[in-house]
JSON list of C-alpha atoms in Angstrom, two decimals:
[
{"chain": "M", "resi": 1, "resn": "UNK", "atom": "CA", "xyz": [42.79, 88.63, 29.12]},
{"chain": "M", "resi": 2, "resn": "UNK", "atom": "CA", "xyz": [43.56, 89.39, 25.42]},
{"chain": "M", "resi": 3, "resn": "UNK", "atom": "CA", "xyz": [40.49, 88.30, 23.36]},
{"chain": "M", "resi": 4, "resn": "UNK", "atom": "CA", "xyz": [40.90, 84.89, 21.11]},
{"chain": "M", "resi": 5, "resn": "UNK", "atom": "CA", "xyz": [42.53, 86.18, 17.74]},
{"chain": "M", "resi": 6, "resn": "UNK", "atom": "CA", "xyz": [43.19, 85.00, 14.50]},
{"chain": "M", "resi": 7, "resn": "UNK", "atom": "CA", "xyz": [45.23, 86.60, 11.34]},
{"chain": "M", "resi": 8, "resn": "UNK", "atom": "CA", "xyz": [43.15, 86.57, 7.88]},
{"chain": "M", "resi": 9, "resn": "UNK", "atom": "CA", "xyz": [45.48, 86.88, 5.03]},
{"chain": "M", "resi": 10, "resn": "UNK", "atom": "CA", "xyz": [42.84, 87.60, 2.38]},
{"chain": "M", "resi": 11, "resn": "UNK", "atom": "CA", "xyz": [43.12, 86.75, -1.51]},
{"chain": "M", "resi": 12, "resn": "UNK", "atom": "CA", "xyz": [47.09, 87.23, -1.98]},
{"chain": "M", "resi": 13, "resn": "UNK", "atom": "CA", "xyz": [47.23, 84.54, -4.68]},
{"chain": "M", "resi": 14, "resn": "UNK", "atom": "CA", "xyz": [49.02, 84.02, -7.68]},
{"chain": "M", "resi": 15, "resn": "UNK", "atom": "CA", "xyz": [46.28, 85.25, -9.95]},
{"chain": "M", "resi": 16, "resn": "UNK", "atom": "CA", "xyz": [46.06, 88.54, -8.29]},
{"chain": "M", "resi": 17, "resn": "UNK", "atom": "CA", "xyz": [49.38, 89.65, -6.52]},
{"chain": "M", "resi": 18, "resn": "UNK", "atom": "CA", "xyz": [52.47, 87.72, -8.03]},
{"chain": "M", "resi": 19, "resn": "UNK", "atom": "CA", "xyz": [54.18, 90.31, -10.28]},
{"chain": "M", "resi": 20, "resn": "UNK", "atom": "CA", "xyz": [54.50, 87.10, -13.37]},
{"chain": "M", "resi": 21, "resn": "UNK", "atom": "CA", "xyz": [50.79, 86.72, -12.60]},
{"chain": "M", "resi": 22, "resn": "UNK", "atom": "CA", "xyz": [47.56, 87.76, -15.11]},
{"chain": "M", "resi": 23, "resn": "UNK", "atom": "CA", "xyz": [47.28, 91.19, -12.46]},
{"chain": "M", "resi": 24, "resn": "UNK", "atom": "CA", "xyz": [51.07, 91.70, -12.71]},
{"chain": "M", "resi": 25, "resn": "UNK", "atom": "CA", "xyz": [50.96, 94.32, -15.21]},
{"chain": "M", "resi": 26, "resn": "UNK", "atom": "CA", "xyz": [47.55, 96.01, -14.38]},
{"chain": "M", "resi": 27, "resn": "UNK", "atom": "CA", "xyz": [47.06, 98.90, -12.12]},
{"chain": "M", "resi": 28, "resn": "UNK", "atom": "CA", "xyz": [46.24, 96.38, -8.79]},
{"chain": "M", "resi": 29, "resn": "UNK", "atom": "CA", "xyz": [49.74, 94.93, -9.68]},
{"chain": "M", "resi": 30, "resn": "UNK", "atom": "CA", "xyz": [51.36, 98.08, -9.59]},
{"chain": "M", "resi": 31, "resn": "UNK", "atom": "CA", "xyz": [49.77, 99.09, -6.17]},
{"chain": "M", "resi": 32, "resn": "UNK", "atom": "CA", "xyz": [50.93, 95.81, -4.75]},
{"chain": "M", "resi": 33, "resn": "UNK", "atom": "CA", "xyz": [54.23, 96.56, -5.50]},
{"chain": "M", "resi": 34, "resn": "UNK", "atom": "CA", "xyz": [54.31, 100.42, -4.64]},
{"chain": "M", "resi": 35, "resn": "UNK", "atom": "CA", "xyz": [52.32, 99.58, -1.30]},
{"chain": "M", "resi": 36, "resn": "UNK", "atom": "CA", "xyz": [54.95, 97.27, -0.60]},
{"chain": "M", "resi": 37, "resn": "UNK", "atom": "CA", "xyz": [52.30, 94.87, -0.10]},
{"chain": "M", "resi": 38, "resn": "UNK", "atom": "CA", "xyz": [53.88, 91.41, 0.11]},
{"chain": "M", "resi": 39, "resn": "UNK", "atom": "CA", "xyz": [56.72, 92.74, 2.65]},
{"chain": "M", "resi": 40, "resn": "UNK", "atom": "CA", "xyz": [54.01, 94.48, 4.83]},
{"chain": "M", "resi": 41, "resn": "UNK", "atom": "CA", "xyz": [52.19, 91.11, 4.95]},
{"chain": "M", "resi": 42, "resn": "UNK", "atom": "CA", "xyz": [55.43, 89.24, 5.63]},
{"chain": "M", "resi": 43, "resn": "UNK", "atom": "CA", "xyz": [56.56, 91.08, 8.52]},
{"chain": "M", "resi": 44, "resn": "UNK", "atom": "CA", "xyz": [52.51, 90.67, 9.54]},
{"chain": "M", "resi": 45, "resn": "UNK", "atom": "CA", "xyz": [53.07, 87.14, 9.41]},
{"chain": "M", "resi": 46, "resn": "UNK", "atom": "CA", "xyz": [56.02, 86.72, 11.50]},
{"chain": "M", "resi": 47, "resn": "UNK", "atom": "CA", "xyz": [54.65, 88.88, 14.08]},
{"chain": "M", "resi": 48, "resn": "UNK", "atom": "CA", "xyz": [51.31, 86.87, 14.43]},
{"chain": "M", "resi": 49, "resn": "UNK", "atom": "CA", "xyz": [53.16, 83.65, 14.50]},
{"chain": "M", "resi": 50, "resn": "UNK", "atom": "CA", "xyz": [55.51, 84.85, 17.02]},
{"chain": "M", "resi": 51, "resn": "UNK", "atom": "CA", "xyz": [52.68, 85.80, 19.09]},
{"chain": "M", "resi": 52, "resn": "UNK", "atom": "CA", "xyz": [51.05, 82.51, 18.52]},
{"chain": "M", "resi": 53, "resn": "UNK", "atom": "CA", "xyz": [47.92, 83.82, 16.83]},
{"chain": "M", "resi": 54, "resn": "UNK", "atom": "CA", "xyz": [47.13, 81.15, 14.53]},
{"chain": "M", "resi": 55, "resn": "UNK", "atom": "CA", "xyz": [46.61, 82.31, 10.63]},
{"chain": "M", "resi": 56, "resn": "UNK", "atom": "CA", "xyz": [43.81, 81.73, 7.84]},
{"chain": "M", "resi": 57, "resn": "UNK", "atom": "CA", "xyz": [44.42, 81.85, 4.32]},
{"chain": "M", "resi": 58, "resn": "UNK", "atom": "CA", "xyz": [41.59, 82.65, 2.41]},
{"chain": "M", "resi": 59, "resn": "UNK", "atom": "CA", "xyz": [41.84, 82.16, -1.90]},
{"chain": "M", "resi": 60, "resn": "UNK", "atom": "CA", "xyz": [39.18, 82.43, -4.28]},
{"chain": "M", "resi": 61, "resn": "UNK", "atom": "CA", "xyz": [38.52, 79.79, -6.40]},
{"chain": "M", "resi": 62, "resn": "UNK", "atom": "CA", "xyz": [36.35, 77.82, -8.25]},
{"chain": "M", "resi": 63, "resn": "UNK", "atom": "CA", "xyz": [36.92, 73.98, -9.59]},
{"chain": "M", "resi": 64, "resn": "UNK", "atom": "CA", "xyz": [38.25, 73.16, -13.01]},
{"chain": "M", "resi": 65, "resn": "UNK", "atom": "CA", "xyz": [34.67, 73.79, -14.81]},
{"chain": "M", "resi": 66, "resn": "UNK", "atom": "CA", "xyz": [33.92, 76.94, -13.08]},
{"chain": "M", "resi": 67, "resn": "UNK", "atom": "CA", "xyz": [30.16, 75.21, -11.58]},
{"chain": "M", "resi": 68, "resn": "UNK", "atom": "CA", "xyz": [30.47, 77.38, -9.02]},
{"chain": "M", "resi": 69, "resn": "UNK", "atom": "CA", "xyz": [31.18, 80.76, -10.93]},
{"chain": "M", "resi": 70, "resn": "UNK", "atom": "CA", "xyz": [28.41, 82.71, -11.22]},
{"chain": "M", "resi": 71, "resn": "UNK", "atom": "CA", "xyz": [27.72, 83.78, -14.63]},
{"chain": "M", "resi": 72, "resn": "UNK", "atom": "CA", "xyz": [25.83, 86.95, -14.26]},
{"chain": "M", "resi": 73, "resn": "UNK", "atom": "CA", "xyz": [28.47, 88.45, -11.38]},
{"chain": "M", "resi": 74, "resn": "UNK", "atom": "CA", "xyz": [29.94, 91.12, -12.69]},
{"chain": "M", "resi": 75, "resn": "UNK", "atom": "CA", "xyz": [33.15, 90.08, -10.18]},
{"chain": "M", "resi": 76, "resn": "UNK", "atom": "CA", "xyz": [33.30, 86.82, -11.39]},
{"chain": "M", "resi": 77, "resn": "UNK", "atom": "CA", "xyz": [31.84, 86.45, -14.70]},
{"chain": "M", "resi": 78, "resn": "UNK", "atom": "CA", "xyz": [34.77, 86.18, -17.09]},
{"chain": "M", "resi": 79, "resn": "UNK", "atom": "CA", "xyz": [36.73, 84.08, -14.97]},
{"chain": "M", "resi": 80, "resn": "UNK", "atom": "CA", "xyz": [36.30, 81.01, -16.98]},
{"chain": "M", "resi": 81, "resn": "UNK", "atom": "CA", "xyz": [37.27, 83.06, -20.37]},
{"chain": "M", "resi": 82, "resn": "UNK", "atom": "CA", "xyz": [39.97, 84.12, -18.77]},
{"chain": "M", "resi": 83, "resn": "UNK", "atom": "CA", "xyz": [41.48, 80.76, -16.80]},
{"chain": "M", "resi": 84, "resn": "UNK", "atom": "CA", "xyz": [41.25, 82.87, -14.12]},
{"chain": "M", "resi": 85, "resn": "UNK", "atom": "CA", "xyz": [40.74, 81.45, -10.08]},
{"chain": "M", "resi": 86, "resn": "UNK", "atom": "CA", "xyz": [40.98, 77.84, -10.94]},
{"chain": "M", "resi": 87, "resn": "UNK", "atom": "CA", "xyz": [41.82, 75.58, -7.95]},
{"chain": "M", "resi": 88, "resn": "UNK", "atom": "CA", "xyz": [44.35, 73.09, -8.20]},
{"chain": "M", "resi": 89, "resn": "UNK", "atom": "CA", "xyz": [46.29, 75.51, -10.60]},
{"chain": "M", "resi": 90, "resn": "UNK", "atom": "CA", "xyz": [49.19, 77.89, -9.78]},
{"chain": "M", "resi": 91, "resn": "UNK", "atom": "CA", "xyz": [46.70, 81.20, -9.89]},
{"chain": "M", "resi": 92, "resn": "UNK", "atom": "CA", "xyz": [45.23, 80.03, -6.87]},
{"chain": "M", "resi": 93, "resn": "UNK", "atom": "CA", "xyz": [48.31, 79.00, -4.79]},
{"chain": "M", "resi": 94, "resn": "UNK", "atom": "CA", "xyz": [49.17, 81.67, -2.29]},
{"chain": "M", "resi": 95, "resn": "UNK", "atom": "CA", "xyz": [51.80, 83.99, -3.20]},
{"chain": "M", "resi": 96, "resn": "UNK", "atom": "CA", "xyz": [55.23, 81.67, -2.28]},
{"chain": "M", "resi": 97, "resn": "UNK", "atom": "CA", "xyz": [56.58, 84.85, -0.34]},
{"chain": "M", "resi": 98, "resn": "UNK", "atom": "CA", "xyz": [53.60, 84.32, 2.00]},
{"chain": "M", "resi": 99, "resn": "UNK", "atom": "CA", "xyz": [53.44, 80.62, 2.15]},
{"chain": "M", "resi": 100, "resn": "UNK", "atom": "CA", "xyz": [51.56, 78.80, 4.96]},
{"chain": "M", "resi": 101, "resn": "UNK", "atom": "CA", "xyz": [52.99, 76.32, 7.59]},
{"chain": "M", "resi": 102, "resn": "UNK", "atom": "CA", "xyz": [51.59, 73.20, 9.19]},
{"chain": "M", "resi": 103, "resn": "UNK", "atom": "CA", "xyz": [48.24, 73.65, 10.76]},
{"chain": "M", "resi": 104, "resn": "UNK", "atom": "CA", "xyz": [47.21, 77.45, 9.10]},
{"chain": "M", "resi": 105, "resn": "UNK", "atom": "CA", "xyz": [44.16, 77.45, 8.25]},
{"chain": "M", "resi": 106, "resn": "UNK", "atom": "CA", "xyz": [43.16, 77.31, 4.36]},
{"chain": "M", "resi": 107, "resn": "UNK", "atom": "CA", "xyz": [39.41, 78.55, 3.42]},
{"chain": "M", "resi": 108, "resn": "UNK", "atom": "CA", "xyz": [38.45, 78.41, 0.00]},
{"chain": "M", "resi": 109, "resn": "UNK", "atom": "CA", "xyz": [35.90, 81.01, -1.36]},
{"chain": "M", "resi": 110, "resn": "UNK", "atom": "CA", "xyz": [33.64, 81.13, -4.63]},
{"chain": "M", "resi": 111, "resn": "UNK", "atom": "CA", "xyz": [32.31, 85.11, -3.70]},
{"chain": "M", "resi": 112, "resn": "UNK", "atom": "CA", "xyz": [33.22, 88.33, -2.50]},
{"chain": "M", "resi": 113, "resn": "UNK", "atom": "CA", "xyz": [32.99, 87.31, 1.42]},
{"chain": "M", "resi": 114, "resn": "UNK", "atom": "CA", "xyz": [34.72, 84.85, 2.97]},
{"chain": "M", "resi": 115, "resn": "UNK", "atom": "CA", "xyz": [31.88, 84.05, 5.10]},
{"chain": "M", "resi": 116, "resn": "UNK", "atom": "CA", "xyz": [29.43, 83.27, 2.34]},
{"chain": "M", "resi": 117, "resn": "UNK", "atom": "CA", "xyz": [29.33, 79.48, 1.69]},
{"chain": "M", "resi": 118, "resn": "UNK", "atom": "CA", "xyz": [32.51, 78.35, 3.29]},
{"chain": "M", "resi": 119, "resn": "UNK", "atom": "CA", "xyz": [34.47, 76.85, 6.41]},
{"chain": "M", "resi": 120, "resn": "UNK", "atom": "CA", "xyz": [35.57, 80.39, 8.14]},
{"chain": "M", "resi": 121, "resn": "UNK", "atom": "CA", "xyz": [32.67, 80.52, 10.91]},
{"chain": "M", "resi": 122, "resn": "UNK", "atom": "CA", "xyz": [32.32, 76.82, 11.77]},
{"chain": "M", "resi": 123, "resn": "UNK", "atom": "CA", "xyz": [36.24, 77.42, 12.44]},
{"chain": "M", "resi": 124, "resn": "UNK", "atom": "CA", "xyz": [36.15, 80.67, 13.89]},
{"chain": "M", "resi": 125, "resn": "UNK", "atom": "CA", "xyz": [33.33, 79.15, 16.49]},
{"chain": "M", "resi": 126, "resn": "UNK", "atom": "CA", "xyz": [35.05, 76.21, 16.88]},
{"chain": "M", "resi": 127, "resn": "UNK", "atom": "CA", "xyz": [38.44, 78.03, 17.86]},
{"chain": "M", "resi": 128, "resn": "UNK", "atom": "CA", "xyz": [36.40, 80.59, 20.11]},
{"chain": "M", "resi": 129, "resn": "UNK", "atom": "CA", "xyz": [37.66, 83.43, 18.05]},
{"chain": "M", "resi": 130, "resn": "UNK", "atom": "CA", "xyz": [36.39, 86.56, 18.90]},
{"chain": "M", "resi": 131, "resn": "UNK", "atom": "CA", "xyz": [39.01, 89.25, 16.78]},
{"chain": "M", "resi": 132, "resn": "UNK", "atom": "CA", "xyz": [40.11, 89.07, 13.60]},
{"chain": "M", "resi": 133, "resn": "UNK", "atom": "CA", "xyz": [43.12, 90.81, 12.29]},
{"chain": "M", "resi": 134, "resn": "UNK", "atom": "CA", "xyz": [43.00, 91.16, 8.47]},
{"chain": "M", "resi": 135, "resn": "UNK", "atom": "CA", "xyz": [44.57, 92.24, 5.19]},
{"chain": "M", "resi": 136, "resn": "UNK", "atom": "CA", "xyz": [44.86, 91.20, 1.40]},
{"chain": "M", "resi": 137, "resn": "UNK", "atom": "CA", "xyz": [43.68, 92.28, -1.75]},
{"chain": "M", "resi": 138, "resn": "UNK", "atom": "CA", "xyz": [41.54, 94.31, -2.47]},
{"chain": "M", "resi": 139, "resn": "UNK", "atom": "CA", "xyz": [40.48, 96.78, -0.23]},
{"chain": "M", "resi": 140, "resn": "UNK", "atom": "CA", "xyz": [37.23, 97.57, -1.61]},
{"chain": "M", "resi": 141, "resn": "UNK", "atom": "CA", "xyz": [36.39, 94.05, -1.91]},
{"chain": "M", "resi": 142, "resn": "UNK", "atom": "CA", "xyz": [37.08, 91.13, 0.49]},
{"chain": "M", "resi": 143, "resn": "UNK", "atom": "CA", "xyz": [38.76, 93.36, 3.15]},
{"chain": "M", "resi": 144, "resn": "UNK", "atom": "CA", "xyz": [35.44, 95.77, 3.44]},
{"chain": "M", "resi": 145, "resn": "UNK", "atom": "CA", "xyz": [33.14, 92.57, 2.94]},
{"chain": "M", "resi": 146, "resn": "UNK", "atom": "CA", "xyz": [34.95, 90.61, 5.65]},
{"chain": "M", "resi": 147, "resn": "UNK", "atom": "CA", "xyz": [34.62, 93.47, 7.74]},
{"chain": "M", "resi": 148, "resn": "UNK", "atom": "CA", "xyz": [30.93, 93.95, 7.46]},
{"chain": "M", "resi": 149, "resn": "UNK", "atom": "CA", "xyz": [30.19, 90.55, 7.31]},
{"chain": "M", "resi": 150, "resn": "UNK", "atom": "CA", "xyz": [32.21, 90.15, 10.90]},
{"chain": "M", "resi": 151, "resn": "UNK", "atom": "CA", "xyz": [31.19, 92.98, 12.79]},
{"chain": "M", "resi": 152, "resn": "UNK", "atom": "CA", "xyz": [27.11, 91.45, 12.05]},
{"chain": "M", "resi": 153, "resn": "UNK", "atom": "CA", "xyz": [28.34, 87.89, 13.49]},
{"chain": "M", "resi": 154, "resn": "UNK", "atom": "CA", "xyz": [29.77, 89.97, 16.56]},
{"chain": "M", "resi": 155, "resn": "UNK", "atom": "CA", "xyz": [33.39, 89.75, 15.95]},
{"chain": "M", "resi": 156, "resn": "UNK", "atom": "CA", "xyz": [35.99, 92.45, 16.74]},
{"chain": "M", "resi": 157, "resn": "UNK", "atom": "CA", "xyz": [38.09, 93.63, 13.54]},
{"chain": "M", "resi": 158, "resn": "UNK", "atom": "CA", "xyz": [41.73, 95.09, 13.16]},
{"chain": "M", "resi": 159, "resn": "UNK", "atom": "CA", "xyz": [42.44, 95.88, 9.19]},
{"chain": "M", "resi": 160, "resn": "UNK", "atom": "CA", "xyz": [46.41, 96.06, 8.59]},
{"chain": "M", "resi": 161, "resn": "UNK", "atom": "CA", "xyz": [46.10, 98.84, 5.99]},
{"chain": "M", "resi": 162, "resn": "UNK", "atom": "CA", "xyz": [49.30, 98.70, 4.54]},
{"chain": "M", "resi": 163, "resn": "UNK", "atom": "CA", "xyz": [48.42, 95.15, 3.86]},
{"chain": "M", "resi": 164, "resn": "UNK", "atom": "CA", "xyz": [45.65, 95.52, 1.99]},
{"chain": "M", "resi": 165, "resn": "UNK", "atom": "CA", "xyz": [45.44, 97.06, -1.96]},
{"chain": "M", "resi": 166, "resn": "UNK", "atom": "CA", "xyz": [43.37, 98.22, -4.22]},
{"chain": "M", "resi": 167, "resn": "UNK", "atom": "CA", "xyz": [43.44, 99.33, -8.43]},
{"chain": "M", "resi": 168, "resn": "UNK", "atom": "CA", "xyz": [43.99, 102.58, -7.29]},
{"chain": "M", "resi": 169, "resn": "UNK", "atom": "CA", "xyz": [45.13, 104.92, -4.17]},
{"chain": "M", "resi": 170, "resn": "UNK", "atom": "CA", "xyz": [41.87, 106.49, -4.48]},
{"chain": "M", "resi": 171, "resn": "UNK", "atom": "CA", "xyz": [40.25, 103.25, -3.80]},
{"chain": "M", "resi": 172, "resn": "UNK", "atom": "CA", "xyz": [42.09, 101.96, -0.82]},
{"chain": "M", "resi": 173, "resn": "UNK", "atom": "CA", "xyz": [41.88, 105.32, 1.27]},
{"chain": "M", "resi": 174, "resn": "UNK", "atom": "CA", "xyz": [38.19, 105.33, 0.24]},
{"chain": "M", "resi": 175, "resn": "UNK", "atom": "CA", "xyz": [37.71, 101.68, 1.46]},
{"chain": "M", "resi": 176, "resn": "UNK", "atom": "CA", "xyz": [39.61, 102.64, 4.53]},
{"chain": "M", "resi": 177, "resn": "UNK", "atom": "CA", "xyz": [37.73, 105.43, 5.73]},
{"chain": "M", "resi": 178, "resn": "UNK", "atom": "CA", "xyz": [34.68, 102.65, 4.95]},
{"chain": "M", "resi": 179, "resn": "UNK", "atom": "CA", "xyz": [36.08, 99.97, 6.67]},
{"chain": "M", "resi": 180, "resn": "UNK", "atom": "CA", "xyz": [37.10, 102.53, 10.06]},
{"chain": "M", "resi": 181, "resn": "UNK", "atom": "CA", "xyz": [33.08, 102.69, 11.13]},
{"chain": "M", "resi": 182, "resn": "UNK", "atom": "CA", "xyz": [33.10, 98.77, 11.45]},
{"chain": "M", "resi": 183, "resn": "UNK", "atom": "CA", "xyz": [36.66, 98.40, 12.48]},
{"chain": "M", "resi": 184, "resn": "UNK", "atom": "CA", "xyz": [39.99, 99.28, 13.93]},
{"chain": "M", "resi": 185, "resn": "UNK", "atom": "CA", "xyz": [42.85, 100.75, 11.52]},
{"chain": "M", "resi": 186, "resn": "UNK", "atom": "CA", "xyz": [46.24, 99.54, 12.59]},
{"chain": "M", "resi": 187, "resn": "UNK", "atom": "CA", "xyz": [49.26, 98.34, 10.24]},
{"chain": "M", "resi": 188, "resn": "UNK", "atom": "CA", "xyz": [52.25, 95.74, 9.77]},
{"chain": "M", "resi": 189, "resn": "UNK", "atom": "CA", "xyz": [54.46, 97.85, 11.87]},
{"chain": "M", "resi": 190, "resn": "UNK", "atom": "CA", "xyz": [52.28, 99.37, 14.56]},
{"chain": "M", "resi": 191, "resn": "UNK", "atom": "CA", "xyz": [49.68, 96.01, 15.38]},
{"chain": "M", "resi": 192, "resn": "UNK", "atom": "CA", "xyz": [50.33, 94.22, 18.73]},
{"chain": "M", "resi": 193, "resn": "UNK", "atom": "CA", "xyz": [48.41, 90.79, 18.54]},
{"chain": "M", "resi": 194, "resn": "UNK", "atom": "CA", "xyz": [48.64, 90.28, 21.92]},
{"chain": "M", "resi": 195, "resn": "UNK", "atom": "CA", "xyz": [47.24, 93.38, 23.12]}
]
């Protein structure tokens, strides 16, 4: 029997992967769009709901006045000069080429892992999940902390690579070949989610 799954779409928000957003024009933005990023996670998408693997959206944020920003991170810290990852605010809306449906799951983050401080493992232990299939932005953030933090709580990992981005090529393949010692590699075209 095919282990209890869910699909982690990780971070692709406004502030970080829309081309009119505040990353648009940096070197992240440009390796969303040569990755073919958004399409790869699409076509992800429609293959996990087709399989009837329920999805989680996770999207940094913090709340209007930033009290949980942490000042000294050097992640995090100028997100309040910069109106950056405020909730309620179109920055933090999932890209609308990615948008969720009735009953996905939507966890909110204020750090680096989604695990830290949030709703994801009360949900994953209340939906008996024991795999998680993942991808988002960036690669040598979120995607390798949510693989690290998973495979200590015992859960099985597949990273979609051509779903996940970094600021560089450099970066991703070196957060790949990270990520392979906790996980399983696989991509938009090749995953089966009910294998």
């Amino acid at each position: 029997m095919p282990a209890r799954s869910l699909y982690l779409v990780l971070d692709m928000i406004n502030d970080l992967v829309h081309e009119q957003g505040p990353n648009g024009a940096t070197p992240l933005g440009e390796q969303v769009r040569s990755r073919g990023l958004l399409a790869n996670t699409r076509a992800a998408l429609g293959k996990a709901r087709a399989a009837g693997i329920p999805v989680g959206y996770v999207r940094v944020g913090f709340s209007p006045d930033y009290r949980e920003c942490p000042l000294a991170s050097p992640v995090f810290s100028r997100a309040r000069e910069h109106g950056l990852f405020k909730l309620g605010t179109w920055g933090t809306e999932v890209h609308p080429e990615l948008a969720p449906s009735a009953g996905d799951f939507d966890i909110v983050k204020h750090r680096v892992s989604p695990f830290y401080g949030t709703s994801l493992e009360p949900l994953l232990r209340a939906h008996r999940i024991e795999r998680l299939y993942l991808g988002g932005v960036s690669s040598n953030a979120v995607v390798q902390a949510t693989v690290r933090d998973a495979h200590d709580r015992d859960y099985a990992c597949v990273v979609l690579e051509d779903c996940c981005a970094s600021f560089s090529a450099e970066d991703h393949q070196q957060s790949m070949q990270a990520v392979a010692r906790f996980a399983t590699l696989s991509s938009s075209r090749e995953v089966d989610f009910l294998a």
